[in-house]
mmCIF file of C-alpha atoms in Angstrom:
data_model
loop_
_atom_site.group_PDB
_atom_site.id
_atom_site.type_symbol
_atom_site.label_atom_id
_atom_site.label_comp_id
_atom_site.label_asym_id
_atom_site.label_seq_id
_atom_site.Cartn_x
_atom_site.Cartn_y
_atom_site.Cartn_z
ATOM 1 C CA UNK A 290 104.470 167.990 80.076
ATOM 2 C CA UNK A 291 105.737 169.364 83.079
ATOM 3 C CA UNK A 292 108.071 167.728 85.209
ATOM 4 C CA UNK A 293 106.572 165.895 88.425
ATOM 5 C CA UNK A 294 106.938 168.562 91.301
ATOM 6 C CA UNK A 295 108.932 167.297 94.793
ATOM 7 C CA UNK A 296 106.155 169.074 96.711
ATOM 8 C CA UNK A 297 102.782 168.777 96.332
ATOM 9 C CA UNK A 298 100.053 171.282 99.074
ATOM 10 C CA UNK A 299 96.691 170.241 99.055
ATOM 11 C CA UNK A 300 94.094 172.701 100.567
ATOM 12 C CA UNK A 301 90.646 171.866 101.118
ATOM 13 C CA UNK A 302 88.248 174.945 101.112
ATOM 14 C CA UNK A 303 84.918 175.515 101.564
ATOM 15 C CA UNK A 304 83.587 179.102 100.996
ATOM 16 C CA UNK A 305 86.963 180.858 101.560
ATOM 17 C CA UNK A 306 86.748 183.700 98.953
ATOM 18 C CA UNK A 307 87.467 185.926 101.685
ATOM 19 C CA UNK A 308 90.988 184.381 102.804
ATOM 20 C CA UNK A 309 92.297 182.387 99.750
ATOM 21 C CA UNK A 310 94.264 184.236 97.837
ATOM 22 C CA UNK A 311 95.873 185.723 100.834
ATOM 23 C CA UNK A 312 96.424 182.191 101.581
ATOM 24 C CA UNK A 313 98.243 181.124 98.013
ATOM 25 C CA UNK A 314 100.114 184.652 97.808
ATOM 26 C CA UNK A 315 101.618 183.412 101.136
ATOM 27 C CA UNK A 316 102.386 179.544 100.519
ATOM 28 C CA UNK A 317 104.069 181.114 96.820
ATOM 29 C CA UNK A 318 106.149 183.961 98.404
ATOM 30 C CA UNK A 319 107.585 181.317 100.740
ATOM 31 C CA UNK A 320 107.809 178.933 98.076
ATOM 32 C CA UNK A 321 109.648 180.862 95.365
ATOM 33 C CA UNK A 322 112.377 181.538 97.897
ATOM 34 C CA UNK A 323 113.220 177.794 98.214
ATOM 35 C CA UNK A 324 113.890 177.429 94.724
ATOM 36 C CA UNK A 325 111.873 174.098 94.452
ATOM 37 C CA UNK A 326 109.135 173.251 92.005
ATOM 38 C CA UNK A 327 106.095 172.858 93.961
ATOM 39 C CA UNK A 328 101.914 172.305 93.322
ATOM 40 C CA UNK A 329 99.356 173.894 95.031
ATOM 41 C CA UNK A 330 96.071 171.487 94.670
ATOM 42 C CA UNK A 331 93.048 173.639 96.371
ATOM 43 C CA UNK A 332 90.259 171.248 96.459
ATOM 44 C CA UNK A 333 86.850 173.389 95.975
ATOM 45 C CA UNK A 334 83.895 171.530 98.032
ATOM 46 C CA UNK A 335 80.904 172.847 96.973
ATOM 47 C CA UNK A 336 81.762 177.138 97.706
ATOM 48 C CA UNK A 337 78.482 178.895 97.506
ATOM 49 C CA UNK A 338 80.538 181.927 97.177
ATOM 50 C CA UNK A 339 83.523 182.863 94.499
ATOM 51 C CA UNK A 340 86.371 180.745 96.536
ATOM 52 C CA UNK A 341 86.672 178.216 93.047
ATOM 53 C CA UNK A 342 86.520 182.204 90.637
ATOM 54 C CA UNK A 343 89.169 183.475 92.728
ATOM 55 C CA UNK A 344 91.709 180.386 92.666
ATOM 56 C CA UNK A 345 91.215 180.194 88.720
ATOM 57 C CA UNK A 346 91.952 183.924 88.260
ATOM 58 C CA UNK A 347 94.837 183.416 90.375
ATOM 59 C CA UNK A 348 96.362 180.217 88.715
ATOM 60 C CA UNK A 349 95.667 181.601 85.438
ATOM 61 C CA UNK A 350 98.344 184.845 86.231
ATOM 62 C CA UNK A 351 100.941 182.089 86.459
ATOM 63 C CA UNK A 352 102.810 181.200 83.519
ATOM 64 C CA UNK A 353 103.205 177.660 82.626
ATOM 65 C CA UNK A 354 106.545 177.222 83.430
ATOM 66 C CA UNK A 355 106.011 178.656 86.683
ATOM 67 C CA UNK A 356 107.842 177.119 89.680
ATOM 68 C CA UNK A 357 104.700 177.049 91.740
ATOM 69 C CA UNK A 358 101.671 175.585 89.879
ATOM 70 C CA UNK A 359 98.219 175.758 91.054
ATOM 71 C CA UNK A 360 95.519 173.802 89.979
ATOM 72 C CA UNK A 361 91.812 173.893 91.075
ATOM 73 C CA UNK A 362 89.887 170.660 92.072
ATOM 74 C CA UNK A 363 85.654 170.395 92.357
ATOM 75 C CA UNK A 364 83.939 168.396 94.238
ATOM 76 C CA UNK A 365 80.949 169.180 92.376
ATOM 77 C CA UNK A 366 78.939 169.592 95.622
ATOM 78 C CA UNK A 367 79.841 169.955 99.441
ATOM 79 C CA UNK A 368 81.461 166.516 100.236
ATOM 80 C CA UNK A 369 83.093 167.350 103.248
ATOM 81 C CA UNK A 370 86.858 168.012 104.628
ATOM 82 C CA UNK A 371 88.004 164.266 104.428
ATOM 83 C CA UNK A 372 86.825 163.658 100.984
ATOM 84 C CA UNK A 373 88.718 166.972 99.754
ATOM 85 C CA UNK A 374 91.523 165.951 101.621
ATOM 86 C CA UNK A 375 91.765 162.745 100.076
ATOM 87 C CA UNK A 376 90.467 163.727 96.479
ATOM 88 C CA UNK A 377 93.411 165.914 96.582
ATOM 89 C CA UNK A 378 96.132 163.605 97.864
ATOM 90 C CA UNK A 379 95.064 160.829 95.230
ATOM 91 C CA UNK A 380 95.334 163.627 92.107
ATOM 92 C CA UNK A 381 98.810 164.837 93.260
ATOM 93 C CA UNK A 382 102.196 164.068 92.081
ATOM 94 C CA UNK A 383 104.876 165.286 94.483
ATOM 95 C CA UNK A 384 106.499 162.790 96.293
ATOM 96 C CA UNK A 385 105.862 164.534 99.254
ATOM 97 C CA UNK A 386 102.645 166.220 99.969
ATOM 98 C CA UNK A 387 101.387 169.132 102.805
ATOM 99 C CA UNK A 388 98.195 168.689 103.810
ATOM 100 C CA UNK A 389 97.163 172.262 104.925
ATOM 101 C CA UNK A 390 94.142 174.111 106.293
ATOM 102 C CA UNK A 391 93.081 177.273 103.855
ATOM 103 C CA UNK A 392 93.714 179.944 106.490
ATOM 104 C CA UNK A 393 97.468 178.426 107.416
ATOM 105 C CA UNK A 394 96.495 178.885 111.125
ATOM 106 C CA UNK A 395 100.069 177.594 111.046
ATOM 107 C CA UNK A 396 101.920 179.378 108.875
ATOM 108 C CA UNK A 397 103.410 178.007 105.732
ATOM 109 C CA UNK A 398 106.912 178.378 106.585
ATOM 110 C CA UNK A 399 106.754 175.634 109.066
ATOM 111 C CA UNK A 400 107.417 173.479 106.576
ATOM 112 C CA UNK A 401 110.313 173.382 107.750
ATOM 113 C CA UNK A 402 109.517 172.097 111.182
ATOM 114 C CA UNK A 403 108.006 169.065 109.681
ATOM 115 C CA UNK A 404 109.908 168.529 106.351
ATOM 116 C CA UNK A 405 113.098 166.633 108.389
ATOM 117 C CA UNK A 406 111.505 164.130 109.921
ATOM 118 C CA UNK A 407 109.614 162.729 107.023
ATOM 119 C CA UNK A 408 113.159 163.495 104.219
ATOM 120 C CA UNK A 409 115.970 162.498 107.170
ATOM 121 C CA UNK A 410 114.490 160.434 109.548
ATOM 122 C CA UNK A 411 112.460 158.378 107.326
ATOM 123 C CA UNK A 412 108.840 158.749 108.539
ATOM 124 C CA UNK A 413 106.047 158.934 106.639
ATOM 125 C CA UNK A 414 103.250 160.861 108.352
ATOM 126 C CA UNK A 415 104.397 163.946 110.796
ATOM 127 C CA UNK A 416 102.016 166.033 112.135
ATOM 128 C CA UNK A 417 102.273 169.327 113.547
ATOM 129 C CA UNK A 418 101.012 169.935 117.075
ATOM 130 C CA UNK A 419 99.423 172.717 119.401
ATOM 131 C CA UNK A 420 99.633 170.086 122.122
ATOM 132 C CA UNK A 421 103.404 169.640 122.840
ATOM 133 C CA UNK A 422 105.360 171.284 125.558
ATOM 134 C CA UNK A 423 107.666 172.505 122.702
ATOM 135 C CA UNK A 424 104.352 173.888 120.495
ATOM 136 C CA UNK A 425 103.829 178.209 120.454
ATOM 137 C CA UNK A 426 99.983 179.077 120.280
ATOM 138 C CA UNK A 427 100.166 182.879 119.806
ATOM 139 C CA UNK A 428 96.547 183.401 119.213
ATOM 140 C CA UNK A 429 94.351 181.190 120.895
ATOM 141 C CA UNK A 430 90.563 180.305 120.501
ATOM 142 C CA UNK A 431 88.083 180.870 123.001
ATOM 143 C CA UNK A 432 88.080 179.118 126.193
ATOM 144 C CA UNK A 433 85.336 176.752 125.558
ATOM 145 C CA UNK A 434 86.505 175.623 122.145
ATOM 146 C CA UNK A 435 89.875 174.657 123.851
ATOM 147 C CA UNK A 436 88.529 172.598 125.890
ATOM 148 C CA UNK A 437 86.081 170.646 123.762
ATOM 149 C CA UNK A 438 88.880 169.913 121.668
ATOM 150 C CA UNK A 439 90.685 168.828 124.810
ATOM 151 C CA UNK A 440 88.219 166.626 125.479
ATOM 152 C CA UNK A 441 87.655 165.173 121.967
ATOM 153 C CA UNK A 442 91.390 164.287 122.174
ATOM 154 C CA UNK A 443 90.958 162.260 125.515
ATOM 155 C CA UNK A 444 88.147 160.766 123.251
ATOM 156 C CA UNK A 445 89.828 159.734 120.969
ATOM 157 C CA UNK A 446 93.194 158.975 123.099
ATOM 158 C CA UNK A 447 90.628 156.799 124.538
ATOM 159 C CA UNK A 448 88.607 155.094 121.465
ATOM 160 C CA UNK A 449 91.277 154.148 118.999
ATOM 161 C CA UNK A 450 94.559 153.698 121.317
ATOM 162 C CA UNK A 451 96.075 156.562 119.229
ATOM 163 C CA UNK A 452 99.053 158.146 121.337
ATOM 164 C CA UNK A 453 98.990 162.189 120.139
ATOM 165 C CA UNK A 454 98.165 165.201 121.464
ATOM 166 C CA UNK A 455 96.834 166.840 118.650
ATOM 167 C CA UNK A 456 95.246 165.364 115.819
ATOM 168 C CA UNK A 457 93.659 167.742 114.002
ATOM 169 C CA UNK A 458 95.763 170.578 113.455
ATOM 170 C CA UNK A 459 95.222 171.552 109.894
ATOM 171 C CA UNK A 460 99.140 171.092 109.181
ATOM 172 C CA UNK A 461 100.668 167.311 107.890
ATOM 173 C CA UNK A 462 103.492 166.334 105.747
ATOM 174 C CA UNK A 463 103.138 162.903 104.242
ATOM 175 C CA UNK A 464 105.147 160.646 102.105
ATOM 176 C CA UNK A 465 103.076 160.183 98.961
ATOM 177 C CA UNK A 466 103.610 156.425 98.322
ATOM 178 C CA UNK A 467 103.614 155.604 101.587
ATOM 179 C CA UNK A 468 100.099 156.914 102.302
ATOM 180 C CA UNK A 469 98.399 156.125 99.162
ATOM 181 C CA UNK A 470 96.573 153.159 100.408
ATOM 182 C CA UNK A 471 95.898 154.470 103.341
ATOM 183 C CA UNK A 472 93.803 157.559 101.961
ATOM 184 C CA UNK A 473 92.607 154.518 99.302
ATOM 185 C CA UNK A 474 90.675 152.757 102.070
ATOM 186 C CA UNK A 475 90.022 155.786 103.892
ATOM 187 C CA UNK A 476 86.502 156.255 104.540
ATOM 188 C CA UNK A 477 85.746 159.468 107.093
ATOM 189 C CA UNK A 478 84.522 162.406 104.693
ATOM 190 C CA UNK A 479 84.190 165.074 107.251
ATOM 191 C CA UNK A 480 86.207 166.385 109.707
ATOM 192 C CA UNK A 481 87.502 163.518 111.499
ATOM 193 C CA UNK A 482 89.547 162.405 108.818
ATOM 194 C CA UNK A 483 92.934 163.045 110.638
ATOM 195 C CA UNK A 484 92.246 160.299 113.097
ATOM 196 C CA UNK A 485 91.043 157.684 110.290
ATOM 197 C CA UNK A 486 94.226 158.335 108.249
ATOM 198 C CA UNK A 487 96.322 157.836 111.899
ATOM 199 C CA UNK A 488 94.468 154.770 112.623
ATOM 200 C CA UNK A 489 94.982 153.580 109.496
ATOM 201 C CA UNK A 490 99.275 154.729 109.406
ATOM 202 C CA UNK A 491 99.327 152.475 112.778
ATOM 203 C CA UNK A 492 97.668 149.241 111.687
ATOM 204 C CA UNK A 493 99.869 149.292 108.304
ATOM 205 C CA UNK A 494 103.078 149.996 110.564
ATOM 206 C CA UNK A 495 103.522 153.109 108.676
ATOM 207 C CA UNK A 496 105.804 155.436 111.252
ATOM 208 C CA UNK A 497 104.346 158.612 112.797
ATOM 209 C CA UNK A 498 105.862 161.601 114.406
ATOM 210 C CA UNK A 499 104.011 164.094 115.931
ATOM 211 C CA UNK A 500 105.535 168.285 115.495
ATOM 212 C CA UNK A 501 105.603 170.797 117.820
ATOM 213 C CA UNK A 502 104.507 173.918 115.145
ATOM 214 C CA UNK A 503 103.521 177.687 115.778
ATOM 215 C CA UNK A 504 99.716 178.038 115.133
ATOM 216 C CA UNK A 505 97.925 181.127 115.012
ATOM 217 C CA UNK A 506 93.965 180.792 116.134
ATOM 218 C CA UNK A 507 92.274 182.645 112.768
ATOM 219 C CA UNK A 508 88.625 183.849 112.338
ATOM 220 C CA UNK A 509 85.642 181.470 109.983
ATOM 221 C CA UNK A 510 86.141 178.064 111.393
ATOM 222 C CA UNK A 511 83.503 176.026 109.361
ATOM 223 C CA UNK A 512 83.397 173.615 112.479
ATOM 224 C CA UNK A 513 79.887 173.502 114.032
ATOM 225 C CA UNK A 514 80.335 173.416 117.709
ATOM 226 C CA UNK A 515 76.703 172.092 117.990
ATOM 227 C CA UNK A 516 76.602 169.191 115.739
ATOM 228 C CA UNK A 517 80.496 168.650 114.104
ATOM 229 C CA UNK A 518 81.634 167.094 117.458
ATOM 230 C CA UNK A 519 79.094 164.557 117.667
ATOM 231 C CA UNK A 520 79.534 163.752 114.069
ATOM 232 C CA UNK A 521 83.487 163.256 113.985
ATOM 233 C CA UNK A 522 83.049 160.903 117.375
ATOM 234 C CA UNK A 523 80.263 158.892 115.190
ATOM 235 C CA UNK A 524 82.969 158.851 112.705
ATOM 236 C CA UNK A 525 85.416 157.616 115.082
ATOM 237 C CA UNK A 526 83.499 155.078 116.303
ATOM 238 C CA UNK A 527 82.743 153.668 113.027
ATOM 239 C CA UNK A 528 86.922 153.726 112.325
ATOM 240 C CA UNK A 529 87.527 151.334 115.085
ATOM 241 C CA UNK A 530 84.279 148.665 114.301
ATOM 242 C CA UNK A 531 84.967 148.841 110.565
ATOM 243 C CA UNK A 532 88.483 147.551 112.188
ATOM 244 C CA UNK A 533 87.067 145.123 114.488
ATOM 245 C CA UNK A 534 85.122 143.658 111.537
ATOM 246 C CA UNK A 535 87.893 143.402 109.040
ATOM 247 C CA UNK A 536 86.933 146.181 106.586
ATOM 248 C CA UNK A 537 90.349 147.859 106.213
ATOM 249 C CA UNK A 538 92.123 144.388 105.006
ATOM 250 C CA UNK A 539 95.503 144.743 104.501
ATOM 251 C CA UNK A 540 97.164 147.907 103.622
ATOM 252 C CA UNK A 541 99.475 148.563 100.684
ATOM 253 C CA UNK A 542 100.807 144.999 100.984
ATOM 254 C CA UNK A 543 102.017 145.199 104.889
ATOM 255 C CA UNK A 544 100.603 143.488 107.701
ATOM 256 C CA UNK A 545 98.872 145.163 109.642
ATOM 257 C CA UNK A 546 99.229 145.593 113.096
ATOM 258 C CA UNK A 547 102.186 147.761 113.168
ATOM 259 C CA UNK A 548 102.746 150.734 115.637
ATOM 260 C CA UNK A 549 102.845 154.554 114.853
ATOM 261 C CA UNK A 550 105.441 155.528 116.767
ATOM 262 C CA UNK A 551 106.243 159.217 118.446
#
């Protein structure tokens, strides 16, 4: 049996034969070079094209010794974002795990960015940004998708009391046993799950730190502009009343109440 990894990446896809295994060859260049021993989860939901063909073929071209492991996960059908995310983070065994979008619209190597604030300073969510002074955008998306996502921020800034600029970059580092329960009684399946997981880390007084990280706009978003928005502020609403009416309980043990902190 191997020997649990120190890193664990999970990366929810959804019909990304076209980008995925320029994707792993990436995250495994970088990897190798850091000498660690490291699993790449990518959580399949539902592809309706060869995204779950091409990560086997890939995996199976590692040997089984390999440093970096891959594994393939199925949802079986489409699920949504949030329920890969967290499908992923519950089967994984490093005690820290990257939560990363397919394309690495930020690139894999800023890792590092994130990696001492959760190993030094103790936190156990940080989360990289496009919305900090210190953040580099090189390739943006289009005007009008900039600022709905402005706005859903201010939504959400407003809605849940959550302090970030940017929750939904597709880039997080967590500390496994710290977030466990929280992905446990998580219950957003789509693409709002970065704000349930925050509003959970916040009432369980888990501490969050929000990244500045270089992000790269990239091609075959799977977000809807049309219909997504509306469903992830649904979503957001139902976080805070499932809240209100005592659904979330207490979390891993603490009481809740606590503050994430930036």
């Amino acid at each position: 049996m191997q020997a649990r990894p120190r890193l664990s990446i999970v990366i929810p896809a959804y019909n990304e034969e076209a980008r995925i295994l320029g994707s792993l060859e990436a995250a495994e260049a970088y990897l190798l070079r850091t000498g660690e021993d490291v699993e790449i989860l990518v959580v399949d939901d539902g592809s309706r094209d060869g995204t779950a063909g091409a990560v086997e073929s890939f995996a199976q071209k590692r040997p089984r010794d390999a440093p970096v492991s891959i594994r393939l996960l199925r949802n079986g059908r489409n699920r949504g974002k949030g329920y890969s995310v967290k499908y992923g983070v519950l089967m994984s065994r490093g005690d820290l795990i990257l939560i990363s979008d397919a394309d690495f619209s930020t690139p894999i190597d800023e890792l590092r960015r994130l990696r001492p604030t959760v190993v030094d300073e103790g936190y156990a969510i940080a989360i990289g940004s496009r919305g900090l002074k210190e953040s580099r955008v090189e390739i943006h998306q289009a005007a009008w998708r900039e600022m709905m996502g402005r706005g859903f921020n201010a939504l959400v800034r407003l809605l849940t009391g959550l302090p970030f600029r940017d929750t939904q970059c597709g880039f997080k580092l967590v500390r496994r046993q710290e977030v466990l329960p929280l992905f446990r009684a998580a219950r957003v399946e789509r693409f709002a799950w970065d704000v349930g997981i925050l509003y959970l880390a916040r009432k369980a007084g888990r501490r969050v730190r929000e990244v500045p990280v270089l992000w790269r706009n990239a091609a075959g978003t799977k977000v809807n502009a049309l219909v997504d928005p509306l469903d992830m502020l649904k979503d957001i609403v139902r976080i805070v009343l499932r809240d209100r009416l005592g659904r979330y309980g207490r979390l891993g043990g603490l009481q809740a109440g606590g503050d994430a902190r930036t």
